[in-house]
Amino acid sequence: MNPADETFAETIRARLGDDILRPVEPRYLEEPRRRFAGQAGLLALPRTTEQVAALVRLASEVRVPVVPYGGGTGLVGGQVMVDGPAPLILSLERMRAIRAVYPTENILIAEAGAVLADIQAAAEAANRLFPLSLAAQGSCRIGGNLATNAGGVNVLRYGNARDLCLGLEAVLPSGEIWHGLGRLRKDNTGYDLRNLLIGSEGTLGVITAASLKLFPRPAGLGTAIFQVASPEAAIDLLALARDHLGETVSAFELIHRQGLDFLAEVLPDVRQPFDTPPEWSVLIELGLPAGHEPEAALEALFVAAEARGLVSDGVIAQSAAQHDALWSVRERIPEANRLIGSVSSHDISVPISRIPDFIRQGGEAIAALGPFRVNCFGHLGDGNLHYNVFPPKGHDRTEFDDQRAAIKRAVHDLVHEFEGSVSAEHGVGRLKTDDLERYGDPAKLTAMRAIKSALDPRGIMNPGAVLSDA
Amino acid sequence: MNPADETFAETIRARLGDDILRPVEPRYLEEPRRRFAGQAGLLALPRTTEQVAALVRLASEVRVPVVPYGGGTGLVGGQVMVDGPAPLILSLERMRAIRAVYPTENILIAEAGAVLADIQAAAEAANRLFPLSLAAQGSCRIGGNLATNAGGVNVLRYGNARDLCLGLEAVLPSGEIWHGLGRLRKDNTGYDLRNLLIGSEGTLGVITAASLKLFPRPAGLGTAIFQVASPEAAIDLLALARDHLGETVSAFELIHRQGLDFLAEVLPDVRQPFDTPPEWSVLIELGLPAGHEPEAALEALFVAAEARGLVSDGVIAQSAAQHDALWSVRERIPEANRLIGSVSSHDISVPISRIPDFIRQGGEAIAALGPFRVNCFGHLGDGNLHYNVFPPKGHDRTEFDDQRAAIKRAVHDLVHEFEGSVSAEHGVGRLKTDDLERYGDPAKLTAMRAIKSALDPRGIMNPGAVLSDA
């Protein structure tokens, strides 16, 4: 493999013009958690799919590594290449067009560089909903969302990025363009290349555009935070909510007292839902069709849940402002976590019915390692918890750097024992390649390596991501 | 490649016992449309995943082709190998256990040989819904449903087989077992091998078990047939229904007068919904949560649609018996089609908003070929039409055998021009390999061949299916 050097730059300029390369600003070499620092090679900003194809072909000819770059918001280092020959960073930021909206078909076609929030807005302008929703939506780009199969708060009802995509246009490692931007709900002609590229984190090709599913906008949104007796009670409440309300339950987020305490400590402007922070609570969101009262539905749910001893207190939003206030409790917990500073963060999933035991045993395993604080919260309805471990009050995370590996190992071992995943929604990137080797299924790993070699025989696409040896 | 002969049979018996092989009865060599006749090699009926793995390993060692066999109900000949060395038919029929049901998690784990109707029943026994529903459900098996990514009548709300599967256990062409039976809603660790196997029609491995999604059972089911002014009006009605009722619209089936006429002609016991068969009508099904009146919801929809000039008459089921009666109109049309005898049948999809133009131009293209009758019906909400061409009244299909190729070509060319799919839900099998070559995206075909060679380098898995040269 060869570096993206000045000679390669001249080849690119000769082929595609001077405008396509830009200096590599530092932001392209950083990632949000600052665990990885990328190398500066070249930065290309193509304007068309044909230019992406030409860049990949050129890189393939001279075997220069290519790192596809979206919004740079990924949390596992998939977007920065830390060693090996300096890469060609291929940013899709100039390809941000919404190519078309088909309201009758509930379909929107966006280029890979379109910012998620812009897609949400375009859907809303057509009186439709694009439900992918996550903290980075103001800066992440749909190509990256798909390459990492992003999750977020609406997975419970609408699925993750994978489930929201009908078709792709992509440049394969050979430089060939796959024109797979279908507007079809059903198409059984051949292998599922779309889902193979989704979640492959730029190692099997560059997504250049996507055909996305839109949904009716729920006529009425209801939001509440209920105190629950325990994680078990939270799970029973979810089942009860679905019995009452079917798939209209669009979010079901677990909140632990530790998160509320952190908010009180470092973000005191966030209005707390209860006078005394409860040990466990859940944020519920309903999206109901026209003619239904979300507040009444949530009140009825509360009454039924209280009768079963599942909930003890609750706040139901009565206005859009209250809806926003309740959501900000949930959404600002990650910010509070960052301000406190975790020793180790984990994006894990376990089978839903095993969550209570996992939380119990996880607490014991962490306590055995030291007086750490655990903030366990997140997408309970999906079995996806963010399990973050913090230093004792008054201490800084850096004091515990040497314990990070042991903490991570303890949590991930337990997740594996519980038949869970050590990367529920963030992906593998460069952070979890070792975990994939340790916990991954051997037959699947063999198949993954065979697929990688078959589609990218020259090994140029995002080397070191997902498979450390590829 | 070598045939599955008596020498190979002795190897298998020595390794796995006498009980595993059975005589190849004729039904294993037939398929419902009788377009393909399979060759008799050997028939193996494994009882465990380990036995499946051993069989595939043995076949790989001596390069004997393996045809995975489910319920045998596929419509494109994927289950019968017509030429080349006689295959080992590997039927999953003895592996039909429901291994576990997790009502709290809305998950059911079934072996590949479980009959779809048995899975539906097991879900119902746990007060849950497994929504995959299609005509062959009494005999098709879930392994085959997944291998072909089956569709059916509930795709509009719940998706196709792919969307209903959380994890797989499978034997790869190497004979390795992939243990991917997760109960996780979110797992972003590596490439999506699950979706690669789903829809690969037995050419990349043998599915042995699946982890399936369950749903709440709707508290109230509503069914109606509305006369619509045109296909355009049907599409507008669907949009209106979704505006009013969100995702509770679970089926939306287009019916043409031709189908009703066929019913009257050959299945007169089916009760017709209207005195005079309308040119176009739609069957709508709603699944509503508790506390909602499906009949009232359908009446309100009818009133709103009538005000817009979309509908002119309608029948709303007022009882379970009426619900069944309305559904039988839709469900018995394929049987009537078979009794009439089509010259050519097509399982196609086009972008939903282009359906009216497609129907118009399709009618003109067929009329140019002769005085044929067209029955165009099916899953309008998914853009999936069954477009079947019949001889003129009083004539037999066999009189037009020499025109079949021209009819097929005319329909498929038009589908391609409309950015549609020539196999919406039935798959490619052996029937449509030429179509895949003709209409498929070249980059995707290259990638498919690379994947096939990478995962099945000895070419033993269902040779000739999907990719005719693999």
Short mmCIF file of C-alpha atoms in Angstrom, two decimals, chain A residues 147-402:
data_model
loop_
_atom_site.label_atom_id
_atom_site.label_comp_id
_atom_site.label_asym_id
_atom_site.label_seq_id
_atom_site.Cartn_x
_atom_site.Cartn_y
_atom_site.Cartn_z
CA ALA A 147 -22.23 3.11 6.67
CA THR A 148 -22.42 2.68 10.45
CA ASN A 149 -26.07 1.55 10.58
CA ALA A 150 -26.88 4.30 13.08
CA GLY A 151 -29.53 3.77 15.73
CA GLY A 152 -30.90 6.55 17.92
CA VAL A 153 -34.11 7.11 19.84
CA ASN A 154 -36.73 5.94 17.34
CA VAL A 155 -35.42 2.46 16.62
CA LEU A 156 -38.14 0.89 18.77
CA ARG A 157 -40.83 1.86 16.31
CA TYR A 158 -39.06 2.56 13.04
CA GLY A 159 -35.86 0.49 13.11
CA ASN A 160 -32.28 1.60 12.65
CA ALA A 161 -30.70 3.19 9.58
CA ARG A 162 -30.68 -0.16 7.80
CA ASP A 163 -34.43 -0.47 8.15
CA LEU A 164 -34.98 3.01 6.74
CA CYS A 165 -33.12 2.48 3.49
CA LEU A 166 -34.67 1.09 0.31
CA GLY A 167 -31.75 1.41 -2.05
CA LEU A 168 -28.23 2.70 -2.50
CA GLU A 169 -25.99 4.20 -5.09
CA ALA A 170 -22.41 3.33 -4.24
CA VAL A 171 -18.93 3.16 -5.64
CA LEU A 172 -17.45 -0.30 -5.15
CA PRO A 173 -13.73 -0.79 -4.39
CA SER A 174 -13.11 -1.48 -8.08
CA GLY A 175 -14.37 2.00 -8.91
CA GLU A 176 -17.54 0.63 -10.50
CA ILE A 177 -20.76 2.47 -9.71
CA TRP A 178 -23.62 0.35 -8.42
CA HIS A 179 -26.88 2.03 -9.44
CA GLY A 180 -29.14 0.57 -6.79
CA LEU A 181 -31.28 3.59 -5.93
CA GLY A 182 -34.55 1.76 -6.20
CA ARG A 183 -37.89 3.13 -5.12
CA LEU A 184 -39.18 -0.41 -4.68
CA ARG A 185 -40.52 -1.85 -1.46
CA LYS A 186 -40.05 -5.32 -2.85
CA ASP A 187 -37.27 -6.52 -5.11
CA ASN A 188 -35.98 -10.08 -4.86
CA THR A 189 -33.45 -10.05 -7.68
CA GLY A 190 -30.19 -11.26 -6.27
CA TYR A 191 -28.03 -10.90 -3.19
CA ASP A 192 -28.65 -8.11 -0.74
CA LEU A 193 -25.76 -5.82 -1.58
CA ARG A 194 -27.55 -2.92 0.08
CA ASN A 195 -27.48 -4.44 3.54
CA LEU A 196 -23.94 -5.68 3.00
CA LEU A 197 -22.74 -2.11 2.43
CA ILE A 198 -24.88 -0.72 5.25
CA GLY A 199 -22.92 -1.22 8.45
CA SER A 200 -19.66 -2.09 6.65
CA GLU A 201 -18.17 1.22 7.81
CA GLY A 202 -16.62 2.18 4.50
CA THR A 203 -14.63 -1.04 4.13
CA LEU A 204 -16.59 -2.42 1.16
CA GLY A 205 -17.33 0.74 -0.84
CA VAL A 206 -18.44 4.36 -0.71
CA ILE A 207 -22.14 5.10 -0.42
CA THR A 208 -22.92 8.10 -2.65
CA ALA A 209 -26.72 8.32 -2.37
CA ALA A 210 -29.62 6.55 -0.71
CA SER A 211 -33.27 5.99 -1.26
CA LEU A 212 -34.91 6.46 2.15
CA LYS A 213 -38.25 5.51 3.64
CA LEU A 214 -40.58 8.23 4.87
CA PHE A 215 -43.52 7.74 7.22
CA PRO A 216 -46.75 9.53 8.02
CA ARG A 217 -46.16 12.22 10.63
CA PRO A 218 -47.99 11.17 13.77
CA ALA A 219 -50.86 13.57 14.36
CA GLY A 220 -50.36 13.59 18.10
CA LEU A 221 -47.15 13.21 20.09
CA GLY A 222 -47.29 12.27 23.74
CA THR A 223 -44.34 12.31 26.10
CA ALA A 224 -44.04 11.28 29.71
CA ILE A 225 -41.49 10.30 32.29
CA PHE A 226 -42.66 7.66 34.75
CA GLN A 227 -40.86 6.55 37.90
CA VAL A 228 -40.53 2.79 37.81
CA ALA A 229 -39.86 0.44 40.68
CA SER A 230 -36.95 -1.35 39.00
CA PRO A 231 -35.57 -2.32 35.58
CA GLU A 232 -37.92 -5.33 35.74
CA ALA A 233 -40.84 -2.97 36.22
CA ALA A 234 -39.62 -0.90 33.26
CA ILE A 235 -39.69 -3.97 31.04
CA ASP A 236 -43.16 -4.94 32.26
CA LEU A 237 -44.28 -1.37 31.62
CA LEU A 238 -43.02 -1.58 28.05
CA ALA A 239 -44.98 -4.78 27.48
CA LEU A 240 -48.07 -3.17 29.00
CA ALA A 241 -47.63 -0.07 26.85
CA ARG A 242 -47.43 -2.16 23.72
CA ASP A 243 -50.45 -4.20 24.70
CA HIS A 244 -52.39 -0.93 25.11
CA LEU A 245 -50.91 1.10 22.32
CA GLY A 246 -49.40 -1.24 19.76
CA GLU A 247 -46.56 0.14 17.70
CA THR A 248 -47.45 3.73 18.53
CA VAL A 249 -44.86 3.52 21.33
CA SER A 250 -42.00 5.22 19.48
CA ALA A 251 -39.43 5.66 22.25
CA PHE A 252 -38.85 3.98 25.59
CA GLU A 253 -35.72 5.26 27.29
CA LEU A 254 -34.37 4.10 30.62
CA ILE A 255 -32.94 6.77 32.94
CA HIS A 256 -30.94 6.04 36.08
CA ARG A 257 -30.63 8.33 39.07
CA GLN A 258 -26.93 8.73 38.31
CA GLY A 259 -27.78 10.54 35.07
CA LEU A 260 -30.15 12.92 36.87
CA ASP A 261 -27.50 13.54 39.53
CA PHE A 262 -24.95 14.36 36.85
CA LEU A 263 -27.39 16.79 35.23
CA ALA A 264 -27.95 18.49 38.58
CA GLU A 265 -24.21 18.69 39.09
CA VAL A 266 -22.99 20.00 35.74
CA LEU A 267 -26.09 21.14 33.82
CA PRO A 268 -28.31 22.65 36.50
CA ASP A 269 -30.35 24.55 33.89
CA VAL A 270 -31.95 21.26 32.83
CA ARG A 271 -35.28 21.09 34.62
CA GLN A 272 -35.52 17.89 36.67
CA PRO A 273 -38.76 15.95 36.24
CA PHE A 274 -39.06 15.00 39.95
CA ASP A 275 -38.17 16.76 43.20
CA THR A 276 -36.20 13.73 44.34
CA PRO A 277 -34.39 11.92 41.55
CA PRO A 278 -35.79 8.37 41.44
CA GLU A 279 -33.49 5.37 41.18
CA TRP A 280 -35.07 4.39 37.85
CA SER A 281 -37.38 6.17 35.48
CA VAL A 282 -38.38 5.86 31.82
CA LEU A 283 -39.17 8.38 29.15
CA ILE A 284 -42.01 7.21 26.91
CA GLU A 285 -43.03 8.75 23.64
CA LEU A 286 -46.19 7.94 21.72
CA GLY A 287 -46.97 8.95 18.16
CA LEU A 288 -50.68 8.57 17.53
CA PRO A 289 -52.82 8.92 14.42
CA ALA A 290 -55.41 11.70 14.17
CA GLY A 291 -58.33 11.60 16.55
CA HIS A 292 -56.48 10.23 19.56
CA GLU A 293 -55.44 12.11 22.69
CA PRO A 294 -51.86 11.26 23.62
CA GLU A 295 -52.22 12.73 27.12
CA ALA A 296 -55.28 10.61 27.80
CA ALA A 297 -53.54 7.52 26.45
CA LEU A 298 -50.54 8.13 28.71
CA GLU A 299 -52.79 8.74 31.71
CA ALA A 300 -54.62 5.49 31.07
CA LEU A 301 -51.30 3.70 30.77
CA PHE A 302 -50.12 5.20 34.04
CA VAL A 303 -53.29 4.11 35.86
CA ALA A 304 -53.00 0.56 34.52
CA ALA A 305 -49.31 0.41 35.39
CA GLU A 306 -49.87 1.82 38.88
CA ALA A 307 -52.50 -0.85 39.53
CA ARG A 308 -49.80 -3.43 38.78
CA GLY A 309 -47.27 -1.72 41.06
CA LEU A 310 -44.98 -0.81 38.16
CA VAL A 311 -44.97 2.97 38.50
CA SER A 312 -45.23 5.34 41.44
CA ASP A 313 -45.12 8.85 40.01
CA GLY A 314 -45.11 10.42 36.59
CA VAL A 315 -45.02 13.61 34.56
CA ILE A 316 -47.02 13.81 31.34
CA ALA A 317 -46.23 16.66 28.98
CA GLN A 318 -49.24 18.94 28.40
CA SER A 319 -47.60 21.21 25.84
CA ALA A 320 -44.90 21.26 23.21
CA ALA A 321 -42.67 23.13 25.67
CA GLN A 322 -43.14 20.39 28.28
CA HIS A 323 -42.46 17.76 25.62
CA ASP A 324 -39.16 19.47 24.83
CA ALA A 325 -38.33 19.81 28.52
CA LEU A 326 -38.84 16.10 29.17
CA TRP A 327 -36.81 15.12 26.13
CA SER A 328 -34.00 17.46 27.14
CA VAL A 329 -33.62 15.45 30.35
CA ARG A 330 -32.86 12.37 28.27
CA GLU A 331 -30.93 14.09 25.51
CA ARG A 332 -28.59 16.09 27.70
CA ILE A 333 -27.44 13.13 29.77
CA PRO A 334 -24.66 12.32 27.24
CA GLU A 335 -23.45 15.93 27.52
CA ALA A 336 -23.43 15.69 31.32
CA ASN A 337 -21.51 12.42 31.00
CA ARG A 338 -18.87 14.15 28.90
CA LEU A 339 -18.56 16.99 31.39
CA ILE A 340 -18.12 14.55 34.26
CA GLY A 341 -15.74 12.45 32.17
CA SER A 342 -16.10 8.69 32.02
CA VAL A 343 -13.32 6.21 32.59
CA SER A 344 -14.91 3.85 30.10
CA SER A 345 -18.09 3.97 27.98
CA HIS A 346 -19.92 1.02 26.51
CA ASP A 347 -22.56 0.81 23.82
CA ILE A 348 -23.99 -2.61 24.48
CA SER A 349 -27.11 -4.66 23.95
CA VAL A 350 -28.43 -7.76 25.67
CA PRO A 351 -31.70 -9.68 25.23
CA ILE A 352 -34.35 -7.47 26.79
CA SER A 353 -35.57 -9.93 29.38
CA ARG A 354 -32.03 -10.33 30.70
CA ILE A 355 -31.42 -6.61 31.26
CA PRO A 356 -32.28 -6.58 34.96
CA ASP A 357 -29.82 -9.39 35.72
CA PHE A 358 -27.22 -7.74 33.54
CA ILE A 359 -27.55 -4.46 35.41
CA ARG A 360 -27.28 -6.27 38.75
CA GLN A 361 -24.26 -8.34 37.82
CA GLY A 362 -22.63 -5.44 35.99
CA GLY A 363 -22.91 -3.32 39.12
CA GLU A 364 -21.25 -6.06 41.15
CA ALA A 365 -18.46 -6.53 38.62
CA ILE A 366 -17.68 -2.81 38.53
CA ALA A 367 -17.88 -2.48 42.33
CA ALA A 368 -15.27 -5.25 42.58
CA LEU A 369 -12.90 -3.06 40.56
CA GLY A 370 -13.23 0.11 42.63
CA PRO A 371 -15.61 2.77 43.93
CA PHE A 372 -16.78 3.81 40.48
CA ARG A 373 -20.08 5.43 39.58
CA VAL A 374 -22.13 3.78 36.83
CA ASN A 375 -24.57 5.61 34.61
CA CYS A 376 -26.62 2.99 32.82
CA PHE A 377 -29.26 4.44 30.52
CA GLY A 378 -30.62 4.34 27.04
CA HIS A 379 -32.81 2.56 24.57
CA LEU A 380 -34.40 -0.05 26.84
CA GLY A 381 -37.00 -0.96 24.26
CA ASP A 382 -34.21 -2.09 21.92
CA GLY A 383 -32.17 -3.82 24.64
CA ASN A 384 -29.50 -1.20 23.98
CA LEU A 385 -27.88 0.37 27.01
CA HIS A 386 -25.18 2.94 27.27
CA TYR A 387 -23.22 1.59 30.20
CA ASN A 388 -20.77 4.24 31.26
CA VAL A 389 -18.35 4.03 34.18
CA PHE A 390 -17.22 7.18 35.99
CA PRO A 391 -14.63 8.00 38.67
CA PRO A 392 -15.77 8.50 42.26
CA LYS A 393 -16.99 11.99 43.04
CA GLY A 394 -14.16 14.47 43.40
CA HIS A 395 -11.79 12.45 41.23
CA ASP A 396 -10.77 12.87 37.61
CA ARG A 397 -11.05 10.19 34.96
CA THR A 398 -7.33 10.44 34.21
CA GLU A 399 -6.54 9.00 37.65
CA PHE A 400 -8.06 5.73 36.45
CA ASP A 401 -6.57 5.43 33.00
CA ASP A 402 -4.74 2.26 33.98
#
